[in-house]
Amino acid sequence: MARKTLLIALGGNALIRKHQRGTIREQFANLEIPMRQIARLSRHHRIIITHGNGPQVGNLLLQQECCDRVPKLPLEILVAQTQGQIGYMIESTLDEALMVMGINSQPLVSLISYV
């Protein structure tokens, strides 16, 4: 019997809690619990995770505005960069949760979308 597919949506704000600065360390820590939960769900379901990136792309845009020594990048490039960054963070945190559970054979794939 085929496993059902679950679509899980994480907003960019799910990675940064109220009153946090949004450091990479904080974002990785904030992913630990949901990725453990998703790892458990993967025992019986196929999982698709989609995510937002509003605060992350906003922070990257602010970083660019602080420095005139390097060329500025257009917003669509910053969006793609943060999509890849968050995809990596989700994959690596989920992979770690799966390994702790003894599930080492789950293929993980990240896709960057273009709209």
PDB file of C-alpha atoms in Angstrom:
ATOM      1  CA  MET A   1       0.000   0.000   0.000  1.00  0.00           C
ATOM      2  CA  ALA A   2       1.350   3.414  -0.972  1.00  0.00           C
ATOM      3  CA  ARG A   3       2.114   5.850   1.808  1.00  0.00           C
ATOM      4  CA  LYS A   4       0.091   9.053   1.904  1.00  0.00           C
ATOM      5  CA  THR A   5       1.896  12.315   1.258  1.00  0.00           C
ATOM      6  CA  LEU A   6       1.876  15.109   3.837  1.00  0.00           C
ATOM      7  CA  LEU A   7       2.535  18.696   2.785  1.00  0.00           C
ATOM      8  CA  ILE A   8       4.033  20.721   5.628  1.00  0.00           C
ATOM      9  CA  ALA A   9       4.393  24.492   5.325  1.00  0.00           C
ATOM     10  CA  LEU A  10       6.847  26.411   7.492  1.00  0.00           C
ATOM     11  CA  GLY A  11       6.804  30.185   7.431  1.00  0.00           C
ATOM     12  CA  GLY A  12      10.093  32.050   7.513  1.00  0.00           C
ATOM     13  CA  ASN A  13       8.995  33.320  10.914  1.00  0.00           C
ATOM     14  CA  ALA A  14       8.911  29.715  12.205  1.00  0.00           C
ATOM     15  CA  LEU A  15      12.706  29.835  12.158  1.00  0.00           C
ATOM     16  CA  ILE A  16      12.958  33.057  14.169  1.00  0.00           C
ATOM     17  CA  ARG A  17      11.108  33.328  17.469  1.00  0.00           C
ATOM     18  CA  LYS A  18       9.814  36.530  18.995  1.00  0.00           C
ATOM     19  CA  HIS A  19      12.608  38.640  20.505  1.00  0.00           C
ATOM     20  CA  GLN A  20      15.344  36.705  18.673  1.00  0.00           C
ATOM     21  CA  ARG A  21      17.865  38.336  16.366  1.00  0.00           C
ATOM     22  CA  GLY A  22      17.586  35.591  13.768  1.00  0.00           C
ATOM     23  CA  THR A  23      21.140  34.298  13.920  1.00  0.00           C
ATOM     24  CA  ILE A  24      21.916  31.081  12.058  1.00  0.00           C
ATOM     25  CA  ARG A  25      22.461  29.335  15.405  1.00  0.00           C
ATOM     26  CA  GLU A  26      18.983  30.423  16.590  1.00  0.00           C
ATOM     27  CA  GLN A  27      17.362  29.320  13.342  1.00  0.00           C
ATOM     28  CA  PHE A  28      19.003  25.883  13.445  1.00  0.00           C
ATOM     29  CA  ALA A  29      17.919  25.476  17.089  1.00  0.00           C
ATOM     30  CA  ASN A  30      14.348  26.477  16.219  1.00  0.00           C
ATOM     31  CA  LEU A  31      14.233  23.775  13.540  1.00  0.00           C
ATOM     32  CA  GLU A  32      15.187  20.929  15.878  1.00  0.00           C
ATOM     33  CA  ILE A  33      11.738  20.215  17.351  1.00  0.00           C
ATOM     34  CA  PRO A  34       9.710  20.453  14.115  1.00  0.00           C
ATOM     35  CA  MET A  35      12.284  18.332  12.250  1.00  0.00           C
ATOM     36  CA  ARG A  36      12.123  15.636  14.956  1.00  0.00           C
ATOM     37  CA  GLN A  37       8.335  15.647  14.587  1.00  0.00           C
ATOM     38  CA  ILE A  38       8.597  15.451  10.798  1.00  0.00           C
ATOM     39  CA  ALA A  39      11.142  12.631  11.079  1.00  0.00           C
ATOM     40  CA  ARG A  40       8.633  10.641  13.127  1.00  0.00           C
ATOM     41  CA  LEU A  41       5.902  11.336  10.565  1.00  0.00           C
ATOM     42  CA  SER A  42       8.185  10.085   7.786  1.00  0.00           C
ATOM     43  CA  ARG A  43       7.926   6.545   9.157  1.00  0.00           C
ATOM     44  CA  HIS A  44       4.403   6.307   7.733  1.00  0.00           C
ATOM     45  CA  HIS A  45       4.132   9.162   5.228  1.00  0.00           C
ATOM     46  CA  ARG A  46       5.949  10.715   2.319  1.00  0.00           C
ATOM     47  CA  ILE A  47       6.804  14.274   3.328  1.00  0.00           C
ATOM     48  CA  ILE A  48       6.943  17.482   1.307  1.00  0.00           C
ATOM     49  CA  ILE A  49       8.091  20.597   3.177  1.00  0.00           C
ATOM     50  CA  THR A  50       7.579  24.067   1.790  1.00  0.00           C
ATOM     51  CA  HIS A  51       8.847  27.188   3.501  1.00  0.00           C
ATOM     52  CA  GLY A  52       8.757  30.935   3.460  1.00  0.00           C
ATOM     53  CA  ASN A  53      11.749  33.229   3.749  1.00  0.00           C
ATOM     54  CA  GLY A  54      10.435  36.720   4.465  1.00  0.00           C
ATOM     55  CA  PRO A  55      12.554  37.636   7.493  1.00  0.00           C
ATOM     56  CA  GLN A  56      15.658  35.986   6.049  1.00  0.00           C
ATOM     57  CA  VAL A  57      15.486  37.807   2.724  1.00  0.00           C
ATOM     58  CA  GLY A  58      14.718  41.041   4.560  1.00  0.00           C
ATOM     59  CA  ASN A  59      17.826  40.590   6.712  1.00  0.00           C
ATOM     60  CA  LEU A  60      19.957  39.853   3.657  1.00  0.00           C
ATOM     61  CA  LEU A  61      18.611  42.962   1.944  1.00  0.00           C
ATOM     62  CA  LEU A  62      19.518  45.041   5.014  1.00  0.00           C
ATOM     63  CA  GLN A  63      23.032  43.547   5.007  1.00  0.00           C
ATOM     64  CA  GLN A  64      23.457  44.698   1.429  1.00  0.00           C
ATOM     65  CA  GLU A  65      22.356  48.217   2.266  1.00  0.00           C
ATOM     66  CA  CYS A  66      25.086  48.467   4.920  1.00  0.00           C
ATOM     67  CA  CYS A  67      27.985  48.045   2.499  1.00  0.00           C
ATOM     68  CA  ASP A  68      28.812  49.961  -0.662  1.00  0.00           C
ATOM     69  CA  ARG A  69      32.104  48.118  -1.313  1.00  0.00           C
ATOM     70  CA  VAL A  70      30.461  45.156  -3.055  1.00  0.00           C
ATOM     71  CA  PRO A  71      27.860  45.268  -5.836  1.00  0.00           C
ATOM     72  CA  LYS A  72      24.266  45.028  -4.670  1.00  0.00           C
ATOM     73  CA  LEU A  73      22.199  42.071  -5.827  1.00  0.00           C
ATOM     74  CA  PRO A  74      18.604  42.269  -7.063  1.00  0.00           C
ATOM     75  CA  LEU A  75      15.806  41.089  -4.783  1.00  0.00           C
ATOM     76  CA  GLU A  76      15.065  37.956  -6.842  1.00  0.00           C
ATOM     77  CA  ILE A  77      18.663  36.769  -6.339  1.00  0.00           C
ATOM     78  CA  LEU A  78      18.394  37.367  -2.579  1.00  0.00           C
ATOM     79  CA  VAL A  79      15.146  35.378  -2.548  1.00  0.00           C
ATOM     80  CA  ALA A  80      16.884  32.464  -4.305  1.00  0.00           C
ATOM     81  CA  GLN A  81      19.828  32.663  -1.901  1.00  0.00           C
ATOM     82  CA  THR A  82      17.609  32.489   1.164  1.00  0.00           C
ATOM     83  CA  GLN A  83      15.496  29.704  -0.368  1.00  0.00           C
ATOM     84  CA  GLY A  84      18.658  27.644  -0.757  1.00  0.00           C
ATOM     85  CA  GLN A  85      19.888  28.590   2.714  1.00  0.00           C
ATOM     86  CA  ILE A  86      16.664  27.523   4.427  1.00  0.00           C
ATOM     87  CA  GLY A  87      16.431  24.375   2.296  1.00  0.00           C
ATOM     88  CA  TYR A  88      19.910  23.420   3.455  1.00  0.00           C
ATOM     89  CA  MET A  89      19.034  24.148   7.089  1.00  0.00           C
ATOM     90  CA  ILE A  90      15.864  22.041   6.894  1.00  0.00           C
ATOM     91  CA  GLU A  91      17.633  19.154   5.142  1.00  0.00           C
ATOM     92  CA  SER A  92      20.572  19.025   7.514  1.00  0.00           C
ATOM     93  CA  THR A  93      18.401  19.277  10.638  1.00  0.00           C
ATOM     94  CA  LEU A  94      15.959  16.670   9.322  1.00  0.00           C
ATOM     95  CA  ASP A  95      18.809  14.364   8.298  1.00  0.00           C
ATOM     96  CA  GLU A  96      20.229  14.567  11.823  1.00  0.00           C
ATOM     97  CA  ALA A  97      16.806  13.763  13.346  1.00  0.00           C
ATOM     98  CA  LEU A  98      16.409  10.791  10.991  1.00  0.00           C
ATOM     99  CA  MET A  99      19.859   9.450  11.886  1.00  0.00           C
ATOM    100  CA  VAL A 100      19.052   9.657  15.611  1.00  0.00           C
ATOM    101  CA  MET A 101      15.981   7.520  14.872  1.00  0.00           C
ATOM    102  CA  GLY A 102      18.110   5.033  12.929  1.00  0.00           C
ATOM    103  CA  ILE A 103      16.599   5.993   9.578  1.00  0.00           C
ATOM    104  CA  ASN A 104      19.575   6.481   7.294  1.00  0.00           C
ATOM    105  CA  SER A 105      18.041   5.652   3.930  1.00  0.00           C
ATOM    106  CA  GLN A 106      15.587   8.517   3.441  1.00  0.00           C
ATOM    107  CA  PRO A 107      16.460  10.513   0.320  1.00  0.00           C
ATOM    108  CA  LEU A 108      16.295  14.281   0.897  1.00  0.00           C
ATOM    109  CA  VAL A 109      15.959  16.767  -1.969  1.00  0.00           C
ATOM    110  CA  SER A 110      15.753  20.561  -1.968  1.00  0.00           C
ATOM    111  CA  LEU A 111      14.336  22.543  -4.868  1.00  0.00           C
ATOM    112  CA  ILE A 112      14.575  26.255  -5.494  1.00  0.00           C
ATOM    113  CA  SER A 113      11.469  27.593  -7.193  1.00  0.00           C
ATOM    114  CA  TYR A 114      11.206  30.325  -9.793  1.00  0.00           C
ATOM    115  CA  VAL A 115       7.928  32.183 -10.079  1.00  0.00           C
TER     116      VAL A 115
END
